[in-house]
């Protein structure tokens, strides 16, 4: 968790505006999505229970399957993707400016394609446990 704190500090000091940061999604109040939670930067999918509850309504009673699950699938497709054209399309569709790779991402996405991800952008942060943040062009 200390590495996540250093990433949060880095993003808070170095990033201006509200660019989208991609990180591993997970359960509410867990070690997942802490970068977006503690920087205020948007992410395509945050804590899944929050996302589900915020979007469930009479008009959309199955928000998890209609909204949350497809976003999770997109994030997984980015981290584990093998087709750079598809990965780039998903990144554009979700307006991602930064990609985080650390312990949480490696746990959530066991088939993470770090070679492809590193080819997509420039490493702007490196830390312990081979954690890094990529800035996309």
PDB file of C-alpha atoms in Angstrom:
ATOM      1  CA  UNK A   1       0.000   0.000   0.000  1.00  0.00           C
ATOM      2  CA  UNK A   2       2.940   2.340   0.536  1.00  0.00           C
ATOM      3  CA  UNK A   3       3.646   2.296  -3.183  1.00  0.00           C
ATOM      4  CA  UNK A   4       0.072   3.427  -3.859  1.00  0.00           C
ATOM      5  CA  UNK A   5       0.596   6.325  -1.442  1.00  0.00           C
ATOM      6  CA  UNK A   6       3.695   7.402  -3.365  1.00  0.00           C
ATOM      7  CA  UNK A   7       1.740   7.209  -6.628  1.00  0.00           C
ATOM      8  CA  UNK A   8      -1.037   9.328  -5.113  1.00  0.00           C
ATOM      9  CA  UNK A   9       1.507  11.905  -3.958  1.00  0.00           C
ATOM     10  CA  UNK A  10       3.123  11.957  -7.413  1.00  0.00           C
ATOM     11  CA  UNK A  11      -0.198  12.424  -9.215  1.00  0.00           C
ATOM     12  CA  UNK A  12      -1.339  15.136  -6.795  1.00  0.00           C
ATOM     13  CA  UNK A  13       1.894  17.074  -7.331  1.00  0.00           C
ATOM     14  CA  UNK A  14       2.480  16.550 -11.055  1.00  0.00           C
ATOM     15  CA  UNK A  15      -0.872  16.221 -12.795  1.00  0.00           C
ATOM     16  CA  UNK A  16      -3.045  19.219 -13.582  1.00  0.00           C
ATOM     17  CA  UNK A  17      -6.676  19.238 -14.592  1.00  0.00           C
ATOM     18  CA  UNK A  18      -8.898  16.181 -14.627  1.00  0.00           C
ATOM     19  CA  UNK A  19      -7.288  13.628 -16.965  1.00  0.00           C
ATOM     20  CA  UNK A  20      -8.588  10.070 -16.799  1.00  0.00           C
ATOM     21  CA  UNK A  21      -6.374   7.572 -14.953  1.00  0.00           C
ATOM     22  CA  UNK A  22      -6.785   3.867 -15.623  1.00  0.00           C
ATOM     23  CA  UNK A  23      -6.260   1.545 -12.662  1.00  0.00           C
ATOM     24  CA  UNK A  24      -7.609  -1.823 -11.537  1.00  0.00           C
ATOM     25  CA  UNK A  25     -11.222  -1.781 -10.368  1.00  0.00           C
ATOM     26  CA  UNK A  26     -12.364  -3.580  -7.227  1.00  0.00           C
ATOM     27  CA  UNK A  27     -14.595  -3.670  -4.195  1.00  0.00           C
ATOM     28  CA  UNK A  28     -15.532  -0.540  -2.286  1.00  0.00           C
ATOM     29  CA  UNK A  29     -13.147   0.617   0.445  1.00  0.00           C
ATOM     30  CA  UNK A  30     -10.494  -1.849  -0.681  1.00  0.00           C
ATOM     31  CA  UNK A  31      -6.972  -1.187  -1.940  1.00  0.00           C
ATOM     32  CA  UNK A  32      -8.424  -0.937  -5.435  1.00  0.00           C
ATOM     33  CA  UNK A  33      -9.170   2.454  -7.005  1.00  0.00           C
ATOM     34  CA  UNK A  34      -7.366   4.356  -4.296  1.00  0.00           C
ATOM     35  CA  UNK A  35      -5.558   6.533  -6.851  1.00  0.00           C
ATOM     36  CA  UNK A  36      -8.768   7.938  -8.242  1.00  0.00           C
ATOM     37  CA  UNK A  37     -10.343   8.079  -4.783  1.00  0.00           C
ATOM     38  CA  UNK A  38      -7.470  10.046  -3.213  1.00  0.00           C
ATOM     39  CA  UNK A  39      -6.538  12.271  -6.142  1.00  0.00           C
ATOM     40  CA  UNK A  40     -10.020  13.082  -7.380  1.00  0.00           C
ATOM     41  CA  UNK A  41      -8.948  12.089 -10.880  1.00  0.00           C
ATOM     42  CA  UNK A  42     -11.595  10.283 -12.910  1.00  0.00           C
ATOM     43  CA  UNK A  43     -11.267   6.639 -13.873  1.00  0.00           C
ATOM     44  CA  UNK A  44     -13.403   4.593 -16.291  1.00  0.00           C
ATOM     45  CA  UNK A  45     -14.675   2.332 -13.502  1.00  0.00           C
ATOM     46  CA  UNK A  46     -14.285   2.943  -9.792  1.00  0.00           C
ATOM     47  CA  UNK A  47     -15.356   0.862  -6.824  1.00  0.00           C
ATOM     48  CA  UNK A  48     -17.759  -1.556  -8.453  1.00  0.00           C
ATOM     49  CA  UNK A  49     -20.434  -1.525  -5.730  1.00  0.00           C
ATOM     50  CA  UNK A  50     -20.558   2.270  -5.745  1.00  0.00           C
ATOM     51  CA  UNK A  51     -20.754   2.322  -9.533  1.00  0.00           C
ATOM     52  CA  UNK A  52     -23.553  -0.237  -9.464  1.00  0.00           C
ATOM     53  CA  UNK A  53     -25.595   1.453  -6.727  1.00  0.00           C
ATOM     54  CA  UNK A  54     -25.216   4.963  -8.167  1.00  0.00           C
ATOM     55  CA  UNK A  55     -26.531   3.823 -11.534  1.00  0.00           C
ATOM     56  CA  UNK A  56     -29.341   1.501 -10.472  1.00  0.00           C
ATOM     57  CA  UNK A  57     -32.803   3.019 -10.832  1.00  0.00           C
ATOM     58  CA  UNK A  58     -36.343   2.110 -11.825  1.00  0.00           C
ATOM     59  CA  UNK A  59     -35.372   2.852 -15.401  1.00  0.00           C
ATOM     60  CA  UNK A  60     -32.180   0.807 -15.139  1.00  0.00           C
ATOM     61  CA  UNK A  61     -32.718  -1.996 -12.581  1.00  0.00           C
ATOM     62  CA  UNK A  62     -29.855  -4.101 -13.958  1.00  0.00           C
ATOM     63  CA  UNK A  63     -27.149  -1.427 -13.948  1.00  0.00           C
ATOM     64  CA  UNK A  64     -24.463  -3.926 -12.998  1.00  0.00           C
ATOM     65  CA  UNK A  65     -24.860  -5.992 -16.170  1.00  0.00           C
ATOM     66  CA  UNK A  66     -25.743  -3.019 -18.374  1.00  0.00           C
ATOM     67  CA  UNK A  67     -23.019  -0.602 -17.266  1.00  0.00           C
ATOM     68  CA  UNK A  68     -20.568  -1.902 -14.679  1.00  0.00           C
ATOM     69  CA  UNK A  69     -19.715  -5.253 -16.251  1.00  0.00           C
ATOM     70  CA  UNK A  70     -19.052  -3.796 -19.732  1.00  0.00           C
ATOM     71  CA  UNK A  71     -16.724  -1.177 -18.224  1.00  0.00           C
ATOM     72  CA  UNK A  72     -14.894  -3.892 -16.297  1.00  0.00           C
ATOM     73  CA  UNK A  73     -14.544  -5.910 -19.494  1.00  0.00           C
ATOM     74  CA  UNK A  74     -13.109  -2.874 -21.297  1.00  0.00           C
ATOM     75  CA  UNK A  75     -10.555  -2.280 -18.541  1.00  0.00           C
ATOM     76  CA  UNK A  76      -9.550  -5.946 -18.569  1.00  0.00           C
ATOM     77  CA  UNK A  77      -9.250  -5.820 -22.373  1.00  0.00           C
ATOM     78  CA  UNK A  78      -6.869  -2.865 -22.062  1.00  0.00           C
ATOM     79  CA  UNK A  79      -4.643  -4.469 -19.431  1.00  0.00           C
ATOM     80  CA  UNK A  80      -4.648  -7.955 -20.937  1.00  0.00           C
ATOM     81  CA  UNK A  81      -5.086  -7.048 -24.600  1.00  0.00           C
ATOM     82  CA  UNK A  82      -2.898  -8.385 -27.377  1.00  0.00           C
ATOM     83  CA  UNK A  83      -4.262  -6.257 -30.225  1.00  0.00           C
ATOM     84  CA  UNK A  84      -2.771  -2.737 -30.037  1.00  0.00           C
ATOM     85  CA  UNK A  85      -5.440  -1.333 -32.382  1.00  0.00           C
ATOM     86  CA  UNK A  86      -8.258  -2.522 -30.102  1.00  0.00           C
ATOM     87  CA  UNK A  87      -6.433  -1.414 -26.949  1.00  0.00           C
ATOM     88  CA  UNK A  88      -5.848   2.055 -28.421  1.00  0.00           C
ATOM     89  CA  UNK A  89      -9.506   2.303 -29.428  1.00  0.00           C
ATOM     90  CA  UNK A  90     -10.640   1.458 -25.896  1.00  0.00           C
ATOM     91  CA  UNK A  91      -8.206   3.979 -24.433  1.00  0.00           C
ATOM     92  CA  UNK A  92      -9.563   6.685 -26.759  1.00  0.00           C
ATOM     93  CA  UNK A  93     -13.180   5.689 -26.082  1.00  0.00           C
ATOM     94  CA  UNK A  94     -12.603   6.112 -22.335  1.00  0.00           C
ATOM     95  CA  UNK A  95     -10.391   9.199 -22.780  1.00  0.00           C
ATOM     96  CA  UNK A  96      -7.553   7.621 -20.774  1.00  0.00           C
ATOM     97  CA  UNK A  97      -4.472   9.825 -20.318  1.00  0.00           C
ATOM     98  CA  UNK A  98      -2.548   7.728 -17.777  1.00  0.00           C
ATOM     99  CA  UNK A  99      -2.232   3.984 -17.132  1.00  0.00           C
ATOM    100  CA  UNK A 100      -1.196   2.666 -13.729  1.00  0.00           C
ATOM    101  CA  UNK A 101       0.598  -0.663 -13.389  1.00  0.00           C
ATOM    102  CA  UNK A 102       1.361  -1.942  -9.917  1.00  0.00           C
ATOM    103  CA  UNK A 103       0.528  -4.691  -7.474  1.00  0.00           C
ATOM    104  CA  UNK A 104      -3.250  -4.217  -7.677  1.00  0.00           C
ATOM    105  CA  UNK A 105      -3.240  -4.379 -11.484  1.00  0.00           C
ATOM    106  CA  UNK A 106      -1.061  -7.473 -11.536  1.00  0.00           C
ATOM    107  CA  UNK A 107      -3.367  -9.185  -9.030  1.00  0.00           C
ATOM    108  CA  UNK A 108      -6.561  -8.221 -10.860  1.00  0.00           C
ATOM    109  CA  UNK A 109      -5.232  -8.962 -14.350  1.00  0.00           C
ATOM    110  CA  UNK A 110      -3.017 -12.068 -14.220  1.00  0.00           C
ATOM    111  CA  UNK A 111      -2.434 -11.920 -17.987  1.00  0.00           C
ATOM    112  CA  UNK A 112      -1.444  -8.263 -18.052  1.00  0.00           C
ATOM    113  CA  UNK A 113       0.380  -7.398 -21.269  1.00  0.00           C
ATOM    114  CA  UNK A 114       3.023  -5.028 -19.954  1.00  0.00           C
ATOM    115  CA  UNK A 115       5.017  -5.061 -23.182  1.00  0.00           C
ATOM    116  CA  UNK A 116       2.044  -3.757 -25.144  1.00  0.00           C
ATOM    117  CA  UNK A 117       1.185  -1.195 -22.457  1.00  0.00           C
ATOM    118  CA  UNK A 118       4.740   0.150 -22.304  1.00  0.00           C
ATOM    119  CA  UNK A 119       4.714   0.574 -26.080  1.00  0.00           C
ATOM    120  CA  UNK A 120       1.637   2.821 -25.813  1.00  0.00           C
ATOM    121  CA  UNK A 121       3.122   5.617 -23.748  1.00  0.00           C
ATOM    122  CA  UNK A 122       5.976   7.058 -21.758  1.00  0.00           C
ATOM    123  CA  UNK A 123       6.812   6.009 -18.208  1.00  0.00           C
ATOM    124  CA  UNK A 124       6.505   9.120 -16.018  1.00  0.00           C
ATOM    125  CA  UNK A 125       6.735   7.402 -12.645  1.00  0.00           C
ATOM    126  CA  UNK A 126       8.590   4.321 -11.439  1.00  0.00           C
ATOM    127  CA  UNK A 127       8.507   2.911  -7.962  1.00  0.00           C
ATOM    128  CA  UNK A 128       8.916  -0.145  -5.826  1.00  0.00           C
ATOM    129  CA  UNK A 129       7.717  -3.568  -6.909  1.00  0.00           C
ATOM    130  CA  UNK A 130       8.112  -2.549 -10.577  1.00  0.00           C
ATOM    131  CA  UNK A 131       5.191  -0.140 -10.287  1.00  0.00           C
ATOM    132  CA  UNK A 132       4.901   2.567 -12.915  1.00  0.00           C
ATOM    133  CA  UNK A 133       2.578   5.132 -14.459  1.00  0.00           C
ATOM    134  CA  UNK A 134       2.424   5.663 -18.201  1.00  0.00           C
ATOM    135  CA  UNK A 135       1.451   8.929 -19.876  1.00  0.00           C
ATOM    136  CA  UNK A 136      -0.297   8.396 -23.181  1.00  0.00           C
ATOM    137  CA  UNK A 137       0.362  10.707 -26.135  1.00  0.00           C
TER     138      UNK A 137
END
